Amino acid sequence: KMIAPHIDTIAVKDMIWTQRPDKRWEARSVPLGEGMVDFHAYLHMLLSLVPLPPVTMHFEYPPLEMAGGGGAERRKQTIDGMRRDLTRLQRLFATAQTSATSTKTKS
């Protein structure tokens, strides 16, 4: 809440911790809603800050990483994955907004 006036954009993605063969841990991006991010709590808090800054989505997981090109099937997978994540984010926002509204009503 202290930094809210300085936030100009929100970047949304999900992640998990994975252990590499050398036993070191690293963050790995995964499809939205399949990782460790508590979107319910995060979006509930975010919606309490007004005005809501622009939200950007990051698609940084296979097969959505387009580095190296790819054929028509790769492009279709990428577009389908982006649609899936956008739909999930819209649902998460709708749920958080409903929760935030009911919390304000109870106060």
PDB file of N, CA and C in Angstrom, residues 2-91:
ATOM      1  N   MET A   2       2.048   1.140   0.621  1.00  0.00           N
ATOM      2  CA  MET A   2       2.930   2.309   0.687  1.00  0.00           C
ATOM      3  C   MET A   2       3.456   2.699  -0.688  1.00  0.00           C
ATOM      4  N   ILE A   3       3.683   1.731  -1.553  1.00  0.00           N
ATOM      5  CA  ILE A   3       4.234   2.063  -2.865  1.00  0.00           C
ATOM      6  C   ILE A   3       3.151   2.256  -3.923  1.00  0.00           C
ATOM      7  N   ALA A   4       1.896   2.059  -3.571  1.00  0.00           N
ATOM      8  CA  ALA A   4       0.789   2.145  -4.526  1.00  0.00           C
ATOM      9  C   ALA A   4       0.826   3.402  -5.398  1.00  0.00           C
ATOM     10  N   PRO A   5       1.097   4.576  -4.837  1.00  0.00           N
ATOM     11  CA  PRO A   5       1.105   5.770  -5.688  1.00  0.00           C
ATOM     12  C   PRO A   5       2.194   5.747  -6.769  1.00  0.00           C
ATOM     13  N   HIS A   6       3.165   4.862  -6.612  1.00  0.00           N
ATOM     14  CA  HIS A   6       4.283   4.802  -7.555  1.00  0.00           C
ATOM     15  C   HIS A   6       4.149   3.674  -8.569  1.00  0.00           C
ATOM     16  N   ILE A   7       3.115   2.852  -8.453  1.00  0.00           N
ATOM     17  CA  ILE A   7       2.915   1.731  -9.379  1.00  0.00           C
ATOM     18  C   ILE A   7       2.234   2.267 -10.631  1.00  0.00           C
ATOM     19  N   ASP A   8       2.895   2.069 -11.787  1.00  0.00           N
ATOM     20  CA  ASP A   8       2.275   2.544 -13.016  1.00  0.00           C
ATOM     21  C   ASP A   8       1.842   1.408 -13.940  1.00  0.00           C
ATOM     22  N   THR A   9       2.290   0.182 -13.675  1.00  0.00           N
ATOM     23  CA  THR A   9       1.916  -0.982 -14.467  1.00  0.00           C
ATOM     24  C   THR A   9       2.053  -2.226 -13.599  1.00  0.00           C
ATOM     25  N   ILE A  10       1.172  -3.191 -13.803  1.00  0.00           N
ATOM     26  CA  ILE A  10       1.250  -4.469 -13.105  1.00  0.00           C
ATOM     27  C   ILE A  10       1.565  -5.547 -14.131  1.00  0.00           C
ATOM     28  N   ALA A  11       2.588  -6.332 -13.891  1.00  0.00           N
ATOM     29  CA  ALA A  11       2.937  -7.453 -14.761  1.00  0.00           C
ATOM     30  C   ALA A  11       2.436  -8.742 -14.104  1.00  0.00           C
ATOM     31  N   VAL A  12       1.667  -9.526 -14.848  1.00  0.00           N
ATOM     32  CA  VAL A  12       1.058 -10.733 -14.293  1.00  0.00           C
ATOM     33  C   VAL A  12       1.641 -11.968 -14.962  1.00  0.00           C
ATOM     34  N   LYS A  13       2.126 -12.881 -14.137  1.00  0.00           N
ATOM     35  CA  LYS A  13       2.527 -14.201 -14.606  1.00  0.00           C
ATOM     36  C   LYS A  13       2.558 -15.123 -13.397  1.00  0.00           C
ATOM     37  N   ASP A  14       2.736 -16.407 -13.625  1.00  0.00           N
ATOM     38  CA  ASP A  14       2.747 -17.383 -12.545  1.00  0.00           C
ATOM     39  C   ASP A  14       4.057 -18.162 -12.614  1.00  0.00           C
ATOM     40  N   MET A  15       4.435 -18.784 -11.504  1.00  0.00           N
ATOM     41  CA  MET A  15       5.716 -19.505 -11.467  1.00  0.00           C
ATOM     42  C   MET A  15       5.698 -20.635 -10.453  1.00  0.00           C
ATOM     43  N   ILE A  16       6.684 -21.512 -10.600  1.00  0.00           N
ATOM     44  CA  ILE A  16       6.967 -22.557  -9.621  1.00  0.00           C
ATOM     45  C   ILE A  16       8.470 -22.595  -9.408  1.00  0.00           C
ATOM     46  N   TRP A  17       8.892 -23.188  -8.305  1.00  0.00           N
ATOM     47  CA  TRP A  17      10.310 -23.425  -8.071  1.00  0.00           C
ATOM     48  C   TRP A  17      10.643 -24.819  -8.589  1.00  0.00           C
ATOM     49  N   THR A  18      11.732 -24.926  -9.351  1.00  0.00           N
ATOM     50  CA  THR A  18      12.185 -26.229  -9.837  1.00  0.00           C
ATOM     51  C   THR A  18      13.657 -26.387  -9.486  1.00  0.00           C
ATOM     52  N   GLN A  19      14.034 -27.633  -9.276  1.00  0.00           N
ATOM     53  CA  GLN A  19      15.438 -27.907  -8.949  1.00  0.00           C
ATOM     54  C   GLN A  19      16.163 -28.349 -10.210  1.00  0.00           C
ATOM     55  N   ARG A  20      17.255 -27.695 -10.503  1.00  0.00           N
ATOM     56  CA  ARG A  20      18.054 -28.011 -11.677  1.00  0.00           C
ATOM     57  C   ARG A  20      18.893 -29.257 -11.413  1.00  0.00           C
ATOM     58  N   PRO A  21      19.476 -29.840 -12.468  1.00  0.00           N
ATOM     59  CA  PRO A  21      20.337 -31.013 -12.267  1.00  0.00           C
ATOM     60  C   PRO A  21      21.503 -30.753 -11.314  1.00  0.00           C
ATOM     61  N   ASP A  22      21.975 -29.492 -11.232  1.00  0.00           N
ATOM     62  CA  ASP A  22      23.078 -29.176 -10.320  1.00  0.00           C
ATOM     63  C   ASP A  22      22.583 -28.911  -8.893  1.00  0.00           C
ATOM     64  N   LYS A  23      21.292 -29.223  -8.637  1.00  0.00           N
ATOM     65  CA  LYS A  23      20.644 -29.121  -7.318  1.00  0.00           C
ATOM     66  C   LYS A  23      20.310 -27.688  -6.903  1.00  0.00           C
ATOM     67  N   ARG A  24      20.600 -26.717  -7.746  1.00  0.00           N
ATOM     68  CA  ARG A  24      20.223 -25.340  -7.430  1.00  0.00           C
ATOM     69  C   ARG A  24      18.774 -25.117  -7.829  1.00  0.00           C
ATOM     70  N   TRP A  25      18.096 -24.225  -7.115  1.00  0.00           N
ATOM     71  CA  TRP A  25      16.697 -23.935  -7.379  1.00  0.00           C
ATOM     72  C   TRP A  25      16.572 -22.730  -8.290  1.00  0.00           C
ATOM     73  N   GLU A  26      15.551 -22.761  -9.154  1.00  0.00           N
ATOM     74  CA  GLU A  26      15.289 -21.623 -10.028  1.00  0.00           C
ATOM     75  C   GLU A  26      13.781 -21.465 -10.221  1.00  0.00           C
ATOM     76  N   ALA A  27      13.395 -20.246 -10.459  1.00  0.00           N
ATOM     77  CA  ALA A  27      11.984 -19.962 -10.741  1.00  0.00           C
ATOM     78  C   ALA A  27      11.713 -20.310 -12.195  1.00  0.00           C
ATOM     79  N   ARG A  28      10.568 -20.982 -12.437  1.00  0.00           N
ATOM     80  CA  ARG A  28      10.179 -21.325 -13.801  1.00  0.00           C
ATOM     81  C   ARG A  28       8.751 -20.827 -14.030  1.00  0.00           C
ATOM     82  N   SER A  29       8.570 -20.065 -15.095  1.00  0.00           N
ATOM     83  CA  SER A  29       7.242 -19.555 -15.432  1.00  0.00           C
ATOM     84  C   SER A  29       6.357 -20.688 -15.932  1.00  0.00           C
ATOM     85  N   VAL A  30       5.081 -20.644 -15.525  1.00  0.00           N
ATOM     86  CA  VAL A  30       4.097 -21.659 -15.912  1.00  0.00           C
ATOM     87  C   VAL A  30       2.800 -20.957 -16.302  1.00  0.00           C
ATOM     88  N   PRO A  31       1.861 -21.683 -16.929  1.00  0.00           N
ATOM     89  CA  PRO A  31       0.579 -21.064 -17.273  1.00  0.00           C
ATOM     90  C   PRO A  31      -0.106 -20.465 -16.052  1.00  0.00           C
ATOM     91  N   LEU A  32      -0.820 -19.391 -16.280  1.00  0.00           N
ATOM     92  CA  LEU A  32      -1.527 -18.678 -15.227  1.00  0.00           C
ATOM     93  C   LEU A  32      -2.455 -19.621 -14.463  1.00  0.00           C
ATOM     94  N   GLY A  33      -2.358 -19.581 -13.135  1.00  0.00           N
ATOM     95  CA  GLY A  33      -3.212 -20.412 -12.301  1.00  0.00           C
ATOM     96  C   GLY A  33      -2.651 -21.790 -12.012  1.00  0.00           C
ATOM     97  N   GLU A  34      -1.482 -22.115 -12.577  1.00  0.00           N
ATOM     98  CA  GLU A  34      -0.883 -23.434 -12.365  1.00  0.00           C
ATOM     99  C   GLU A  34       0.362 -23.372 -11.488  1.00  0.00           C
ATOM    100  N   GLY A  35       0.656 -22.209 -10.966  1.00  0.00           N
ATOM    101  CA  GLY A  35       1.859 -22.044 -10.169  1.00  0.00           C
ATOM    102  C   GLY A  35       1.561 -21.704  -8.726  1.00  0.00           C
ATOM    103  N   MET A  36       2.474 -20.981  -8.110  1.00  0.00           N
ATOM    104  CA  MET A  36       2.432 -20.702  -6.680  1.00  0.00           C
ATOM    105  C   MET A  36       1.790 -19.359  -6.319  1.00  0.00           C
ATOM    106  N   VAL A  37       1.502 -18.536  -7.294  1.00  0.00           N
ATOM    107  CA  VAL A  37       0.977 -17.206  -7.005  1.00  0.00           C
ATOM    108  C   VAL A  37      -0.434 -17.317  -6.428  1.00  0.00           C
ATOM    109  N   ASP A  38      -0.658 -16.641  -5.322  1.00  0.00           N
ATOM    110  CA  ASP A  38      -1.979 -16.592  -4.704  1.00  0.00           C
ATOM    111  C   ASP A  38      -2.740 -15.429  -5.343  1.00  0.00           C
ATOM    112  N   PHE A  39      -3.315 -15.703  -6.512  1.00  0.00           N
ATOM    113  CA  PHE A  39      -3.985 -14.645  -7.252  1.00  0.00           C
ATOM    114  C   PHE A  39      -5.189 -14.080  -6.509  1.00  0.00           C
ATOM    115  N   HIS A  40      -5.870 -14.905  -5.738  1.00  0.00           N
ATOM    116  CA  HIS A  40      -7.022 -14.403  -4.993  1.00  0.00           C
ATOM    117  C   HIS A  40      -6.589 -13.264  -4.064  1.00  0.00           C
ATOM    118  N   ALA A  41      -5.571 -13.509  -3.261  1.00  0.00           N
ATOM    119  CA  ALA A  41      -5.094 -12.491  -2.316  1.00  0.00           C
ATOM    120  C   ALA A  41      -4.470 -11.300  -3.058  1.00  0.00           C
ATOM    121  N   TYR A  42      -3.676 -11.587  -4.072  1.00  0.00           N
ATOM    122  CA  TYR A  42      -2.984 -10.527  -4.807  1.00  0.00           C
ATOM    123  C   TYR A  42      -3.982  -9.595  -5.497  1.00  0.00           C
ATOM    124  N   LEU A  43      -4.935 -10.167  -6.221  1.00  0.00           N
ATOM    125  CA  LEU A  43      -5.883  -9.337  -6.945  1.00  0.00           C
ATOM    126  C   LEU A  43      -6.846  -8.621  -6.004  1.00  0.00           C
ATOM    127  N   HIS A  44      -7.191  -9.264  -4.902  1.00  0.00           N
ATOM    128  CA  HIS A  44      -8.046  -8.611  -3.903  1.00  0.00           C
ATOM    129  C   HIS A  44      -7.349  -7.353  -3.378  1.00  0.00           C
ATOM    130  N   MET A  45      -6.066  -7.476  -3.065  1.00  0.00           N
ATOM    131  CA  MET A  45      -5.306  -6.321  -2.596  1.00  0.00           C
ATOM    132  C   MET A  45      -5.168  -5.280  -3.707  1.00  0.00           C
ATOM    133  N   LEU A  46      -4.870  -5.748  -4.899  1.00  0.00           N
ATOM    134  CA  LEU A  46      -4.685  -4.842  -6.024  1.00  0.00           C
ATOM    135  C   LEU A  46      -5.951  -4.037  -6.303  1.00  0.00           C
ATOM    136  N   LEU A  47      -7.094  -4.688  -6.230  1.00  0.00           N
ATOM    137  CA  LEU A  47      -8.356  -3.998  -6.501  1.00  0.00           C
ATOM    138  C   LEU A  47      -8.720  -2.985  -5.422  1.00  0.00           C
ATOM    139  N   SER A  48      -8.083  -3.097  -4.261  1.00  0.00           N
ATOM    140  CA  SER A  48      -8.341  -2.111  -3.208  1.00  0.00           C
ATOM    141  C   SER A  48      -7.611  -0.805  -3.476  1.00  0.00           C
ATOM    142  N   LEU A  49      -6.677  -0.834  -4.395  1.00  0.00           N
ATOM    143  CA  LEU A  49      -5.918   0.363  -4.760  1.00  0.00           C
ATOM    144  C   LEU A  49      -6.558   0.991  -5.987  1.00  0.00           C
ATOM    145  N   VAL A  50      -6.962   2.207  -5.851  1.00  0.00           N
ATOM    146  CA  VAL A  50      -7.548   2.880  -7.001  1.00  0.00           C
ATOM    147  C   VAL A  50      -6.726   4.112  -7.320  1.00  0.00           C
ATOM    148  N   PRO A  51      -6.560   4.466  -8.561  1.00  0.00           N
ATOM    149  CA  PRO A  51      -7.062   3.736  -9.720  1.00  0.00           C
ATOM    150  C   PRO A  51      -6.204   2.499 -10.001  1.00  0.00           C
ATOM    151  N   LEU A  52      -6.809   1.518 -10.640  1.00  0.00           N
ATOM    152  CA  LEU A  52      -6.107   0.297 -11.006  1.00  0.00           C
ATOM    153  C   LEU A  52      -5.171   0.601 -12.170  1.00  0.00           C
ATOM    154  N   PRO A  53      -3.882   0.305 -12.025  1.00  0.00           N
ATOM    155  CA  PRO A  53      -2.957   0.576 -13.127  1.00  0.00           C
ATOM    156  C   PRO A  53      -3.161  -0.430 -14.267  1.00  0.00           C
ATOM    157  N   PRO A  54      -2.631  -0.136 -15.452  1.00  0.00           N
ATOM    158  CA  PRO A  54      -2.720  -1.091 -16.556  1.00  0.00           C
ATOM    159  C   PRO A  54      -2.067  -2.425 -16.160  1.00  0.00           C
ATOM    160  N   VAL A  55      -2.625  -3.511 -16.656  1.00  0.00           N
ATOM    161  CA  VAL A  55      -2.129  -4.851 -16.356  1.00  0.00           C
ATOM    162  C   VAL A  55      -1.561  -5.447 -17.635  1.00  0.00           C
ATOM    163  N   THR A  56      -0.333  -5.966 -17.551  1.00  0.00           N
ATOM    164  CA  THR A  56       0.271  -6.655 -18.689  1.00  0.00           C
ATOM    165  C   THR A  56       0.435  -8.123 -18.340  1.00  0.00           C
ATOM    166  N   MET A  57       0.330  -8.975 -19.356  1.00  0.00           N
ATOM    167  CA  MET A  57       0.509 -10.411 -19.152  1.00  0.00           C
ATOM    168  C   MET A  57       1.818 -10.835 -19.804  1.00  0.00           C
ATOM    169  N   HIS A  58       2.507 -11.756 -19.147  1.00  0.00           N
ATOM    170  CA  HIS A  58       3.771 -12.262 -19.675  1.00  0.00           C
ATOM    171  C   HIS A  58       3.617 -13.745 -19.987  1.00  0.00           C
ATOM    172  N   PHE A  59       4.005 -14.129 -21.189  1.00  0.00           N
ATOM    173  CA  PHE A  59       3.924 -15.517 -21.633  1.00  0.00           C
ATOM    174  C   PHE A  59       5.346 -16.011 -21.834  1.00  0.00           C
ATOM    175  N   GLU A  60       5.932 -16.536 -20.776  1.00  0.00           N
ATOM    176  CA  GLU A  60       7.350 -16.899 -20.795  1.00  0.00           C
ATOM    177  C   GLU A  60       7.551 -18.370 -20.465  1.00  0.00           C
ATOM    178  N   TYR A  61       6.709 -19.219 -21.004  1.00  0.00           N
ATOM    179  CA  TYR A  61       6.840 -20.646 -20.728  1.00  0.00           C
ATOM    180  C   TYR A  61       6.586 -21.430 -22.012  1.00  0.00           C
ATOM    181  N   PRO A  62       7.222 -22.585 -22.143  1.00  0.00           N
ATOM    182  CA  PRO A  62       6.998 -23.413 -23.338  1.00  0.00           C
ATOM    183  C   PRO A  62       5.556 -23.893 -23.369  1.00  0.00           C
ATOM    184  N   PRO A  63       4.920 -24.029 -24.488  1.00  0.00           N
ATOM    185  CA  PRO A  63       5.429 -23.742 -25.841  1.00  0.00           C
ATOM    186  C   PRO A  63       5.184 -22.303 -26.276  1.00  0.00           C
ATOM    187  N   LEU A  64       4.862 -21.426 -25.344  1.00  0.00           N
ATOM    188  CA  LEU A  64       4.518 -20.063 -25.726  1.00  0.00           C
ATOM    189  C   LEU A  64       5.720 -19.183 -26.029  1.00  0.00           C
ATOM    190  N   GLU A  65       6.901 -19.621 -25.680  1.00  0.00           N
ATOM    191  CA  GLU A  65       8.081 -18.834 -26.025  1.00  0.00           C
ATOM    192  C   GLU A  65       8.318 -18.992 -27.520  1.00  0.00           C
ATOM    193  N   MET A  66       8.301 -17.901 -28.220  1.00  0.00           N
ATOM    194  CA  MET A  66       8.406 -17.962 -29.673  1.00  0.00           C
ATOM    195  C   MET A  66       9.838 -17.828 -30.188  1.00  0.00           C
ATOM    196  N   ALA A  67      10.802 -17.785 -29.290  1.00  0.00           N
ATOM    197  CA  ALA A  67      12.196 -17.681 -29.734  1.00  0.00           C
ATOM    198  C   ALA A  67      12.498 -18.838 -30.676  1.00  0.00           C
ATOM    199  N   GLY A  68      13.137 -18.554 -31.766  1.00  0.00           N
ATOM    200  CA  GLY A  68      13.490 -19.597 -32.711  1.00  0.00           C
ATOM    201  C   GLY A  68      12.412 -19.846 -33.750  1.00  0.00           C
ATOM    202  N   GLY A  69      11.371 -19.020 -33.736  1.00  0.00           N
ATOM    203  CA  GLY A  69      10.342 -19.164 -34.754  1.00  0.00           C
ATOM    204  C   GLY A  69       9.408 -20.318 -34.484  1.00  0.00           C
ATOM    205  N   GLY A  70       8.971 -20.961 -35.536  1.00  0.00           N
ATOM    206  CA  GLY A  70       8.036 -22.068 -35.410  1.00  0.00           C
ATOM    207  C   GLY A  70       7.033 -22.014 -36.532  1.00  0.00           C
ATOM    208  N   GLY A  71       6.427 -23.128 -36.786  1.00  0.00           N
ATOM    209  CA  GLY A  71       5.463 -23.214 -37.866  1.00  0.00           C
ATOM    210  C   GLY A  71       4.068 -22.852 -37.426  1.00  0.00           C
ATOM    211  N   ALA A  72       3.117 -23.188 -38.273  1.00  0.00           N
ATOM    212  CA  ALA A  72       1.717 -22.856 -38.029  1.00  0.00           C
ATOM    213  C   ALA A  72       1.202 -23.504 -36.747  1.00  0.00           C
ATOM    214  N   GLU A  73       1.580 -24.745 -36.471  1.00  0.00           N
ATOM    215  CA  GLU A  73       1.110 -25.422 -35.253  1.00  0.00           C
ATOM    216  C   GLU A  73       1.646 -24.722 -34.006  1.00  0.00           C
ATOM    217  N   ARG A  74       2.893 -24.292 -34.051  1.00  0.00           N
ATOM    218  CA  ARG A  74       3.496 -23.573 -32.922  1.00  0.00           C
ATOM    219  C   ARG A  74       2.766 -22.256 -32.680  1.00  0.00           C
ATOM    220  N   ARG A  75       2.451 -21.549 -33.758  1.00  0.00           N
ATOM    221  CA  ARG A  75       1.704 -20.290 -33.624  1.00  0.00           C
ATOM    222  C   ARG A  75       0.318 -20.543 -33.042  1.00  0.00           C
ATOM    223  N   LYS A  76      -0.351 -21.617 -33.487  1.00  0.00           N
ATOM    224  CA  LYS A  76      -1.673 -21.950 -32.969  1.00  0.00           C
ATOM    225  C   LYS A  76      -1.592 -22.265 -31.476  1.00  0.00           C
ATOM    226  N   GLN A  77      -0.595 -23.047 -31.052  1.00  0.00           N
ATOM    227  CA  GLN A  77      -0.409 -23.366 -29.633  1.00  0.00           C
ATOM    228  C   GLN A  77      -0.191 -22.088 -28.827  1.00  0.00           C
ATOM    229  N   THR A  78       0.593 -21.189 -29.372  1.00  0.00           N
ATOM    230  CA  THR A  78       0.888 -19.936 -28.683  1.00  0.00           C
ATOM    231  C   THR A  78      -0.377 -19.099 -28.505  1.00  0.00           C
ATOM    232  N   ILE A  79      -1.124 -18.943 -29.574  1.00  0.00           N
ATOM    233  CA  ILE A  79      -2.354 -18.148 -29.507  1.00  0.00           C
ATOM    234  C   ILE A  79      -3.359 -18.805 -28.570  1.00  0.00           C
ATOM    235  N   ASP A  80      -3.506 -20.130 -28.647  1.00  0.00           N
ATOM    236  CA  ASP A  80      -4.424 -20.843 -27.742  1.00  0.00           C
ATOM    237  C   ASP A  80      -4.011 -20.661 -26.284  1.00  0.00           C
ATOM    238  N   GLY A  81      -2.710 -20.743 -26.014  1.00  0.00           N
ATOM    239  CA  GLY A  81      -2.208 -20.559 -24.649  1.00  0.00           C
ATOM    240  C   GLY A  81      -2.439 -19.147 -24.140  1.00  0.00           C
ATOM    241  N   MET A  82      -2.244 -18.170 -25.003  1.00  0.00           N
ATOM    242  CA  MET A  82      -2.474 -16.780 -24.618  1.00  0.00           C
ATOM    243  C   MET A  82      -3.955 -16.547 -24.321  1.00  0.00           C
ATOM    244  N   ARG A  83      -4.831 -17.118 -25.137  1.00  0.00           N
ATOM    245  CA  ARG A  83      -6.276 -16.997 -24.887  1.00  0.00           C
ATOM    246  C   ARG A  83      -6.651 -17.650 -23.561  1.00  0.00           C
ATOM    247  N   ARG A  84      -6.086 -18.836 -23.316  1.00  0.00           N
ATOM    248  CA  ARG A  84      -6.382 -19.558 -22.070  1.00  0.00           C
ATOM    249  C   ARG A  84      -5.976 -18.717 -20.868  1.00  0.00           C
ATOM    250  N   ASP A  85      -4.764 -18.155 -20.895  1.00  0.00           N
ATOM    251  CA  ASP A  85      -4.296 -17.341 -19.779  1.00  0.00           C
ATOM    252  C   ASP A  85      -5.131 -16.077 -19.616  1.00  0.00           C
ATOM    253  N   LEU A  86      -5.513 -15.449 -20.725  1.00  0.00           N
ATOM    254  CA  LEU A  86      -6.345 -14.247 -20.642  1.00  0.00           C
ATOM    255  C   LEU A  86      -7.702 -14.588 -20.019  1.00  0.00           C
ATOM    256  N   THR A  87      -8.303 -15.690 -20.438  1.00  0.00           N
ATOM    257  CA  THR A  87      -9.584 -16.115 -19.879  1.00  0.00           C
ATOM    258  C   THR A  87      -9.445 -16.382 -18.383  1.00  0.00           C
ATOM    259  N   ARG A  88      -8.359 -17.059 -17.977  1.00  0.00           N
ATOM    260  CA  ARG A  88      -8.122 -17.315 -16.550  1.00  0.00           C
ATOM    261  C   ARG A  88      -7.961 -16.017 -15.778  1.00  0.00           C
ATOM    262  N   LEU A  89      -7.208 -15.078 -16.332  1.00  0.00           N
ATOM    263  CA  LEU A  89      -7.010 -13.797 -15.646  1.00  0.00           C
ATOM    264  C   LEU A  89      -8.333 -13.046 -15.511  1.00  0.00           C
ATOM    265  N   GLN A  90      -9.141 -13.059 -16.552  1.00  0.00           N
ATOM    266  CA  GLN A  90     -10.441 -12.388 -16.480  1.00  0.00           C
ATOM    267  C   GLN A  90     -11.308 -13.019 -15.392  1.00  0.00           C
ATOM    268  N   ARG A  91     -11.297 -14.345 -15.297  1.00  0.00           N
ATOM    269  CA  ARG A  91     -12.073 -15.032 -14.262  1.00  0.00           C
ATOM    270  C   ARG A  91     -11.530 -14.710 -12.873  1.00  0.00           C
TER     271      ARG A  91
END
